[in-house]
Tab-separated table of C-alpha atoms and ligand atoms in Angstrom:
chain	number	residue	atom	x	y	z
A	185	MET	CA	-8.186	21.787	7.549
A	186	VAL	CA	-4.919	22.769	10.264
A	187	PRO	CA	-4.615	26.068	11.292
A	188	PRO	CA	-0.970	27.319	10.461
A	189	LYS	CA	0.255	27.803	13.684
A	190	HIS	CA	3.837	26.374	12.566
A	191	PHE	CA	4.291	27.040	9.280
A	192	THR	CA	7.421	27.841	8.108
A	193	VAL	CA	9.645	27.319	4.838
A	194	GLU	CA	12.763	25.136	6.518
A	195	TYR	CA	13.704	23.226	4.560
A	196	THR	CA	12.884	22.054	0.379
A	197	ILE	CA	11.451	19.060	-1.157
A	198	ASN	CA	9.876	20.996	-4.225
A	199	PRO	CA	10.825	22.825	-6.559
A	200	TRP	CA	8.739	26.077	-5.559
A	201	MET	CA	9.713	25.956	-1.790
A	202	GLY	CA	11.882	29.034	-0.629
A	203	GLY	CA	11.643	32.419	1.167
A	204	VAL	CA	10.419	33.609	4.334
A	205	VAL	CA	7.037	33.238	5.296
A	206	ASP	CA	4.992	36.019	6.651
A	207	GLN	CA	2.632	34.243	9.705
A	208	ALA	CA	0.763	36.787	9.914
A	209	LYS	CA	-0.082	37.019	6.521
A	210	ALA	CA	-0.576	33.473	6.274
A	211	GLN	CA	-2.795	32.920	8.738
A	212	THR	CA	-5.379	35.877	7.509
A	213	GLN	CA	-4.997	33.852	3.741
A	214	TRP	CA	-5.772	30.921	5.700
A	215	ASP	CA	-8.554	32.496	7.344
A	216	ALA	CA	-10.109	33.999	4.497
A	217	LEU	CA	-9.836	30.822	2.782
A	218	LYS	CA	-11.736	28.986	5.280
A	219	VAL	CA	-14.515	31.841	5.050
A	220	ALA	CA	-14.869	31.512	1.413
A	221	ILE	CA	-14.948	27.170	1.821
A	222	GLU	CA	-17.903	27.714	4.841
A	223	LYS	CA	-20.047	30.848	2.868
A	224	GLN	CA	-20.478	28.132	0.374
A	225	GLY	CA	-22.570	26.570	3.373
A	226	VAL	CA	-19.603	23.840	4.403
A	227	LYS	CA	-18.718	22.898	7.387
A	228	VAL	CA	-14.772	23.117	8.713
A	229	LEU	CA	-13.221	20.799	10.735
A	230	THR	CA	-9.594	21.500	12.516
A	231	LEU	CA	-6.573	19.580	13.452
A	232	ASP	CA	-4.028	21.624	15.239
A	233	GLN	CA	-0.457	21.673	14.054
A	234	ALA	CA	2.042	20.131	15.494
A	235	PRO	CA	4.921	22.037	16.268
A	236	GLY	CA	8.401	20.800	14.140
A	237	LEU	CA	5.988	19.360	11.289
A	238	PRO	CA	5.675	22.752	9.387
A	239	ASP	CA	4.371	21.224	6.316
A	240	MET	CA	1.020	19.828	8.667
A	241	VAL	CA	-0.868	22.375	7.018
A	242	PHE	CA	-1.194	20.712	3.456
A	243	VAL	CA	-3.711	18.449	5.198
A	244	CYS	CA	-4.900	17.498	2.210
A	245	ASN	CA	-1.720	15.358	1.541
A	246	SER	CA	-2.927	13.179	4.975
A	247	GLY	CA	-5.214	10.413	2.892
A	248	LEU	CA	-7.901	9.916	0.650
A	249	VAL	CA	-11.339	9.314	1.948
A	250	LEU	CA	-14.122	7.558	0.916
A	251	GLY	CA	-17.436	8.014	2.832
A	252	ASN	CA	-16.014	6.311	6.089
A	253	ASN	CA	-12.441	5.252	4.719
A	254	VAL	CA	-9.638	6.263	4.406
A	255	TYR	CA	-6.612	4.713	2.726
A	256	LEU	CA	-3.651	7.074	4.933
A	257	SER	CA	-0.716	8.428	3.554
A	258	LYS	CA	2.461	7.198	3.525
A	259	PHE	CA	5.077	10.633	2.484
A	260	ARG	CA	8.197	10.093	-0.029
A	261	HIS	CA	10.160	12.390	2.369
A	262	ALA	CA	11.120	11.762	5.813
A	263	GLU	CA	10.851	15.890	6.639
A	264	ARG	CA	6.806	15.160	6.342
A	265	SER	CA	6.358	11.676	7.646
A	266	GLY	CA	6.421	12.555	11.375
A	267	GLU	CA	2.496	13.556	10.102
A	268	GLN	CA	1.220	10.581	9.958
A	269	GLU	CA	0.523	9.470	13.353
A	270	HIS	CA	-1.330	12.982	14.058
A	271	TYR	CA	-3.250	12.089	10.972
A	272	LEU	CA	-3.919	8.094	11.643
A	273	LYS	CA	-4.743	9.332	15.498
A	274	TRP	CA	-7.517	11.124	14.403
A	275	PHE	CA	-8.633	9.562	11.407
A	276	LYS	CA	-9.567	6.235	14.045
A	277	ALA	CA	-10.546	9.538	16.782
A	278	ASN	CA	-13.123	10.273	14.351
A	279	GLY	CA	-14.994	6.889	12.989
A	280	TYR	CA	-13.109	6.011	10.293
A	281	THR	CA	-12.035	2.547	8.564
A	282	VAL	CA	-7.781	2.962	7.982
A	283	HIS	CA	-6.464	1.614	4.989
A	284	GLY	CA	-2.666	1.373	4.176
A	285	GLU	CA	-1.493	1.754	7.803
A	286	ASP	CA	0.924	-0.816	6.975
A	287	TYR	CA	2.463	1.614	4.792
A	288	ALA	CA	3.657	-0.445	1.755
A	289	GLU	CA	3.842	2.516	-1.041
A	290	TYR	CA	4.465	5.984	-0.824
A	291	PHE	CA	1.243	7.531	-0.815
A	292	GLU	CA	0.445	11.708	-0.334
A	293	GLY	CA	-3.540	11.344	-0.031
A	294	GLY	CA	-5.682	14.000	-1.521
A	295	GLY	CA	-2.317	15.879	-2.910
A	296	ASP	CA	-2.076	13.037	-5.692
A	297	ALA	CA	-5.217	11.361	-5.901
A	298	VAL	CA	-8.778	13.156	-6.697
A	299	PHE	CA	-12.447	11.810	-7.258
A	300	SER	CA	-14.331	13.547	-9.654
A	301	ASP	CA	-17.613	12.104	-9.164
A	302	TYR	CA	-17.190	9.244	-6.937
A	303	LYS	CA	-16.863	6.956	-9.316
A	304	THR	CA	-13.825	7.999	-11.088
A	305	LEU	CA	-10.517	8.944	-9.232
A	306	TRP	CA	-7.309	10.502	-10.992
A	307	ALA	CA	-4.497	8.936	-9.591
A	308	GLY	CA	-1.139	10.898	-10.226
A	309	TYR	CA	2.268	9.245	-9.745
A	310	GLY	CA	5.873	10.488	-10.308
A	311	ALA	CA	7.585	12.673	-8.080
A	312	ARG	CA	5.491	11.645	-4.761
A	313	SER	CA	3.073	8.710	-4.526
A	314	SER	CA	4.352	5.632	-6.201
A	315	LYS	CA	2.106	4.135	-9.409
A	316	SER	CA	1.692	0.400	-7.435
A	317	VAL	CA	-0.301	2.307	-4.288
A	318	TYR	CA	-3.661	2.552	-6.740
A	319	SER	CA	-4.350	-0.987	-6.695
A	320	LEU	CA	-3.991	-0.630	-2.962
A	321	VAL	CA	-6.083	2.235	-2.730
A	322	GLN	CA	-8.819	0.856	-4.890
A	323	SER	CA	-9.619	-1.118	-1.236
A	324	LEU	CA	-11.278	2.062	-0.585
A	325	GLY	CA	-14.366	0.922	-2.751
A	326	ASP	CA	-16.055	0.270	-6.193
A	327	TYR	CA	-15.051	3.333	-8.721
A	328	GLU	CA	-12.832	3.360	-11.912
A	329	THR	CA	-8.890	4.659	-11.088
A	330	VAL	CA	-7.372	6.620	-14.151
A	331	ILE	CA	-3.274	6.634	-13.968
A	332	CYS	CA	-2.123	10.070	-14.607
A	333	ASP	CA	1.419	10.138	-15.555
A	334	LEU	CA	2.944	13.501	-13.446
A	335	VAL	CA	6.246	14.173	-16.064
A	336	ASN	CA	6.867	17.977	-15.104
A	337	PRO	CA	9.201	17.838	-11.870
A	338	LYS	CA	7.739	21.757	-11.263
A	339	PHE	CA	4.066	19.972	-11.057
A	340	TYR	CA	4.928	17.202	-8.863
A	341	HIS	CA	2.014	16.557	-7.237
A	342	LEU	CA	-1.357	15.806	-9.174
A	343	ASP	CA	-3.425	19.059	-7.267
A	344	THR	CA	-0.979	21.499	-8.678
A	345	CYS	CA	-1.462	21.114	-12.334
A	346	PHE	CA	-5.397	19.414	-11.915
A	347	THR	CA	-8.319	20.045	-10.597
A	348	PRO	CA	-12.027	18.341	-11.123
A	349	VAL	CA	-14.895	20.855	-11.599
A	350	GLY	CA	-17.897	18.661	-11.457
A	351	ALA	CA	-18.331	15.667	-13.569
A	352	THR	CA	-17.753	17.141	-16.738
A	353	SER	CA	-14.821	19.416	-16.418
A	354	ALA	CA	-11.020	20.327	-15.239
A	355	LEU	CA	-8.787	23.044	-14.921
A	356	TRP	CA	-5.646	21.875	-16.046
A	357	TYR	CA	-2.175	22.169	-17.398
A	358	PRO	CA	-1.419	20.105	-19.848
A	359	GLY	CA	2.360	20.673	-19.541
A	360	ALA	CA	2.532	18.714	-16.389
A	361	PHE	CA	1.397	14.938	-18.385
A	362	SER	CA	2.399	12.836	-20.536
A	363	ALA	CA	0.841	12.396	-24.361
A	364	ALA	CA	-1.009	9.616	-22.757
A	365	THR	CA	-2.540	11.290	-19.759
A	366	GLN	CA	-3.320	14.389	-21.767
A	367	ALA	CA	-5.381	12.710	-24.294
A	368	GLU	CA	-7.096	10.824	-21.552
A	369	ILE	CA	-7.928	13.457	-19.906
A	370	ARG	CA	-9.315	15.240	-22.738
A	371	ARG	CA	-11.545	12.004	-23.777
A	372	ARG	CA	-13.475	11.759	-20.592
A	373	LEU	CA	-13.674	15.277	-19.893
A	374	PRO	CA	-15.035	16.767	-22.603
A	375	ASP	CA	-15.240	20.561	-20.993
A	376	ALA	CA	-11.661	20.615	-19.182
A	377	ILE	CA	-10.692	23.790	-19.843
A	378	GLU	CA	-6.729	24.609	-20.269
A	379	VAL	CA	-4.640	27.198	-18.143
A	380	SER	CA	-1.743	29.178	-19.609
A	381	ASP	CA	1.714	28.532	-18.344
A	382	ALA	CA	0.999	32.039	-16.265
A	383	GLU	CA	-2.053	30.745	-14.456
A	384	ALA	CA	-0.177	27.293	-14.063
A	385	THR	CA	2.543	29.059	-12.064
A	386	ALA	CA	0.036	31.120	-10.234
A	387	PHE	CA	-1.227	27.516	-9.070
A	388	VAL	CA	-5.043	28.588	-10.282
A	389	CYS	CA	-5.363	24.319	-10.758
A	390	ASN	CA	-4.662	24.388	-7.036
A	391	ALA	CA	-8.666	25.270	-6.945
A	392	ILE	CA	-11.592	23.373	-4.915
A	393	THR	CA	-14.915	23.394	-6.667
A	394	ILE	CA	-17.662	23.390	-3.688
A	395	ARG	CA	-20.980	23.876	-5.509
A	396	ASN	CA	-21.308	26.220	-7.951
A	397	ALA	CA	-17.810	28.164	-7.252
A	398	VAL	CA	-14.316	27.373	-7.374
A	399	ILE	CA	-12.024	28.995	-4.932
A	400	SER	CA	-9.202	29.628	-6.674
A	401	PRO	CA	-5.563	31.355	-5.813
A	402	ILE	CA	-5.113	34.958	-7.604
A	403	GLY	CA	-4.516	34.437	-11.112
A	404	VAL	CA	-7.569	33.236	-12.763
A	405	SER	CA	-7.092	34.625	-16.115
A	406	ALA	CA	-10.470	36.668	-18.068
A	407	THR	CA	-11.002	33.768	-19.959
A	408	THR	CA	-10.825	30.908	-17.953
A	409	LYS	CA	-13.238	32.697	-15.731
A	410	ASP	CA	-15.640	33.076	-18.605
A	411	ALA	CA	-15.144	28.982	-19.728
A	412	LEU	CA	-16.285	28.480	-16.253
A	413	LYS	CA	-19.174	31.131	-16.379
A	414	LYS	CA	-19.787	29.473	-19.347
A	415	LEU	CA	-20.577	25.527	-17.709
A	416	GLY	CA	-22.456	27.647	-14.363
A	417	TYR	CA	-19.290	28.036	-12.056
A	418	GLU	CA	-18.075	31.522	-10.343
A	419	THR	CA	-14.333	31.735	-9.632
A	420	VAL	CA	-12.986	33.114	-6.182
A	421	GLU	CA	-10.100	33.844	-5.945
A	422	VAL	CA	-7.585	34.062	-2.889
A	423	ASP	CA	-4.715	34.961	-1.719
A	424	MET	CA	-2.533	32.053	-1.073
A	425	SER	CA	1.198	34.027	-1.001
A	426	GLU	CA	2.461	32.678	1.566
A	427	PHE	CA	1.212	29.067	0.948
A	428	MET	CA	2.731	28.873	-1.941
A	429	LYS	CA	6.589	29.702	-0.907
A	430	SER	CA	5.846	25.656	0.245
A	431	GLY	CA	4.259	25.092	-3.412
A	432	GLY	CA	0.982	25.031	-1.707
A	433	ALA	CA	-2.480	26.589	-2.167
A	434	CYS	CA	-6.472	26.606	-1.828
A	435	GLN	CA	-6.607	22.469	-2.527
A	436	CYS	CA	-3.367	21.460	-0.640
A	437	LEU	CA	-4.796	23.168	2.807
A	438	VAL	CA	-7.989	21.297	2.951
A	439	LEU	CA	-8.898	17.106	3.200
A	440	LYS	CA	-12.095	17.116	1.784
A	441	LEU	CA	-14.346	14.411	3.998
B	17	LIG	N1	5.709	21.641	1.108
B	17	LIG	C1	4.796	21.288	0.584
B	17	LIG	C2	5.102	19.283	0.114
B	17	LIG	O1	6.269	19.321	-0.634
B	17	LIG	C3	3.797	21.351	-0.034
B	17	LIG	C4	2.905	20.215	-0.206
B	17	LIG	C5	1.488	21.124	-0.697
B	17	LIG	N2	0.053	19.901	-1.230
B	17	LIG	C6	-0.340	19.729	-2.194
B	17	LIG	N3	-1.188	19.037	-1.985
B	17	LIG	N4	0.773	19.748	-3.162
B	17	LIG	O2	5.339	18.280	0.301
């Protein structure tokens, strides 16, 4: 995670961006998210935010990690491209084998690509990552890639509308996907939970599952909590209001190693 030392909203590269960030509040919310993660017994490493790169807090966009390998991101927008060198340095210093360093195609890391189990990669493309990058990303290892068509500009990254919950379920918003991708999600994840328009707008799908906890922004409906409970998951809600002014929340603020 990257502490929000220089987090602001200074430009607009997704439809959610706008408003003035309360920096003290952002820090408090970020701390609460870190504590919620640590409560699950997970160790959190941090990387300092570089000045002039306000979106660097959204470290999940730095790359996609599988074991000791990482496929480094290449940002679609110039506003974020300066983040790459900091991530590259960190990955190298921490012993990762870096793929994609020659930046062949746009790729926004964990924002668009997520493993449900380590046999299946859910691979979004549309507003940010290129569809064609996923044949290169496949160099990370032996798994199946499920290409997901993102067709709704509001849901510009896969993690704004889909998050795996275990190997058979997910929280997801059908309105973000093509009909073909919707059918594929339903076929492969029989226990997937569809969220409402209101929940999708509250960024409820921008959640992370750690062990038996789903850590999500505030706004999860009683119906969704109940459905998660039936699958054995408790819901932990964290206020992410300041980060949502930039179009990000729980999942965006964390890179899973
Ligand atoms: N303002 C950032 C951007 O538009 C937000 C990134 C959120 N990250 C994510 N994984 N969805 O790039």
